[in-house]
PDB file of C-alpha atoms in Angstrom:
ATOM      1  CA  MET A   1     -28.698  -3.243  59.713  1.00 52.00           C
ATOM      2  CA  LYS A   2     -27.597   0.267  60.034  1.00 63.00           C
ATOM      3  CA  ASN A   3     -27.095   0.422  63.052  1.00 77.00           C
ATOM      4  CA  ALA A   4     -25.810  -3.080  64.009  1.00 85.00           C
ATOM      5  CA  LEU A   5     -23.232  -3.572  66.365  1.00 86.00           C
ATOM      6  CA  ARG A   6     -19.851  -4.143  64.313  1.00 87.00           C
ATOM      7  CA  LEU A   7     -16.613  -4.071  65.725  1.00 88.00           C
ATOM      8  CA  ASP A   8     -13.839  -1.058  64.795  1.00 85.00           C
ATOM      9  CA  LYS A   9     -11.336  -2.209  63.695  1.00 84.00           C
ATOM     10  CA  ALA A  10      -9.537   1.166  61.597  1.00 85.00           C
ATOM     11  CA  ASN A  11      -9.658   3.037  64.322  1.00 82.00           C
ATOM     12  CA  GLY A  12     -10.193   0.838  67.668  1.00 84.00           C
ATOM     13  CA  LYS A  13      -6.950   0.231  69.468  1.00 85.00           C
ATOM     14  CA  LEU A  14      -6.571  -2.754  70.189  1.00 86.00           C
ATOM     15  CA  MET A  15     -10.111  -4.837  69.087  1.00 89.00           C
ATOM     16  CA  GLY A  16     -11.719  -2.252  68.750  1.00 89.00           C
ATOM     17  CA  VAL A  17     -14.846  -3.281  70.439  1.00 92.00           C
ATOM     18  CA  CYS A  18     -15.079   0.419  72.667  1.00 92.00           C
ATOM     19  CA  SER A  19     -15.167   1.845  68.572  1.00 92.00           C
ATOM     20  CA  GLY A  20     -17.934  -0.054  67.496  1.00 91.00           C
ATOM     21  CA  LEU A  21     -19.913   0.545  70.776  1.00 92.00           C
ATOM     22  CA  ALA A  22     -19.355   3.884  70.343  1.00 92.00           C
ATOM     23  CA  ASN A  23     -20.288   3.771  65.942  1.00 90.00           C
ATOM     24  CA  TRP A  24     -23.289   1.650  67.523  1.00 91.00           C
ATOM     25  CA  SER A  25     -24.346   3.755  70.937  1.00 92.00           C
ATOM     26  CA  GLY A  26     -23.677   7.081  69.649  1.00 92.00           C
ATOM     27  CA  ILE A  27     -21.599   8.295  72.904  1.00 94.00           C
ATOM     28  CA  ASP A  28     -18.090   9.789  72.098  1.00 95.00           C
ATOM     29  CA  VAL A  29     -15.360   6.635  72.297  1.00 93.00           C
ATOM     30  CA  THR A  30     -13.355   8.067  74.866  1.00 94.00           C
ATOM     31  CA  ILE A  31     -16.087   7.197  77.455  1.00 96.00           C
ATOM     32  CA  TRP A  32     -15.945   3.792  76.821  1.00 94.00           C
ATOM     33  CA  ARG A  33     -12.721   3.511  77.060  1.00 93.00           C
ATOM     34  CA  ILE A  34     -12.770   5.265  80.341  1.00 95.00           C
ATOM     35  CA  GLY A  35     -15.545   3.678  81.352  1.00 93.00           C
ATOM     36  CA  PHE A  36     -14.193  -0.560  81.019  1.00 91.00           C
ATOM     37  CA  VAL A  37     -10.495   0.425  82.665  1.00 92.00           C
ATOM     38  CA  ALA A  38     -12.734   2.138  85.177  1.00 93.00           C
ATOM     39  CA  ALA A  39     -14.808  -0.317  85.689  1.00 92.00           C
ATOM     40  CA  ALA A  40     -11.961  -3.134  85.558  1.00 90.00           C
ATOM     41  CA  LEU A  41      -9.909  -1.074  88.127  1.00 91.00           C
ATOM     42  CA  PHE A  42     -12.731  -0.542  90.474  1.00 90.00           C
ATOM     43  CA  GLY A  43     -14.709  -4.462  90.106  1.00 83.00           C
ATOM     44  CA  ILE A  44     -17.518  -3.243  89.183  1.00 82.00           C
ATOM     45  CA  GLY A  45     -19.251  -6.843  87.007  1.00 79.00           C
ATOM     46  CA  ALA A  46     -16.527  -8.433  84.688  1.00 90.00           C
ATOM     47  CA  PRO A  47     -15.681  -6.243  82.471  1.00 89.00           C
ATOM     48  CA  VAL A  48     -11.905  -7.346  81.139  1.00 89.00           C
ATOM     49  CA  LEU A  49     -14.383 -10.814  80.201  1.00 91.00           C
ATOM     50  CA  ILE A  50     -17.165  -9.222  78.974  1.00 89.00           C
ATOM     51  CA  TYR A  51     -14.798  -6.807  76.777  1.00 90.00           C
ATOM     52  CA  ILE A  52     -13.027 -10.004  75.099  1.00 91.00           C
ATOM     53  CA  ALA A  53     -16.521 -11.546  74.514  1.00 93.00           C
ATOM     54  CA  LEU A  54     -17.333  -9.117  72.544  1.00 91.00           C
ATOM     55  CA  GLY A  55     -13.990  -8.920  70.349  1.00 91.00           C
ATOM     56  CA  LEU A  56     -14.569 -12.153  70.011  1.00 92.00           C
ATOM     57  CA  ILE A  57     -18.474 -12.834  68.996  1.00 92.00           C
ATOM     58  CA  VAL A  58     -19.151  -8.972  67.528  1.00 88.00           C
ATOM     59  CA  ASP A  59     -17.755  -9.066  63.187  1.00 77.00           C
TER      60      ASP A  59
END
């Protein structure tokens, strides 16, 4: 699969989730990181749980 979601641990900061999402979606990694931090600070959804789940489930 060419466009499969994979963690990018080489370019990632914590688990490579945001970097992998950036590679998969074509959206800049900075936007993903700002989105996760903003969502965590403003309590929108469960971004920390989603981040951890993606880090553990995605290859």
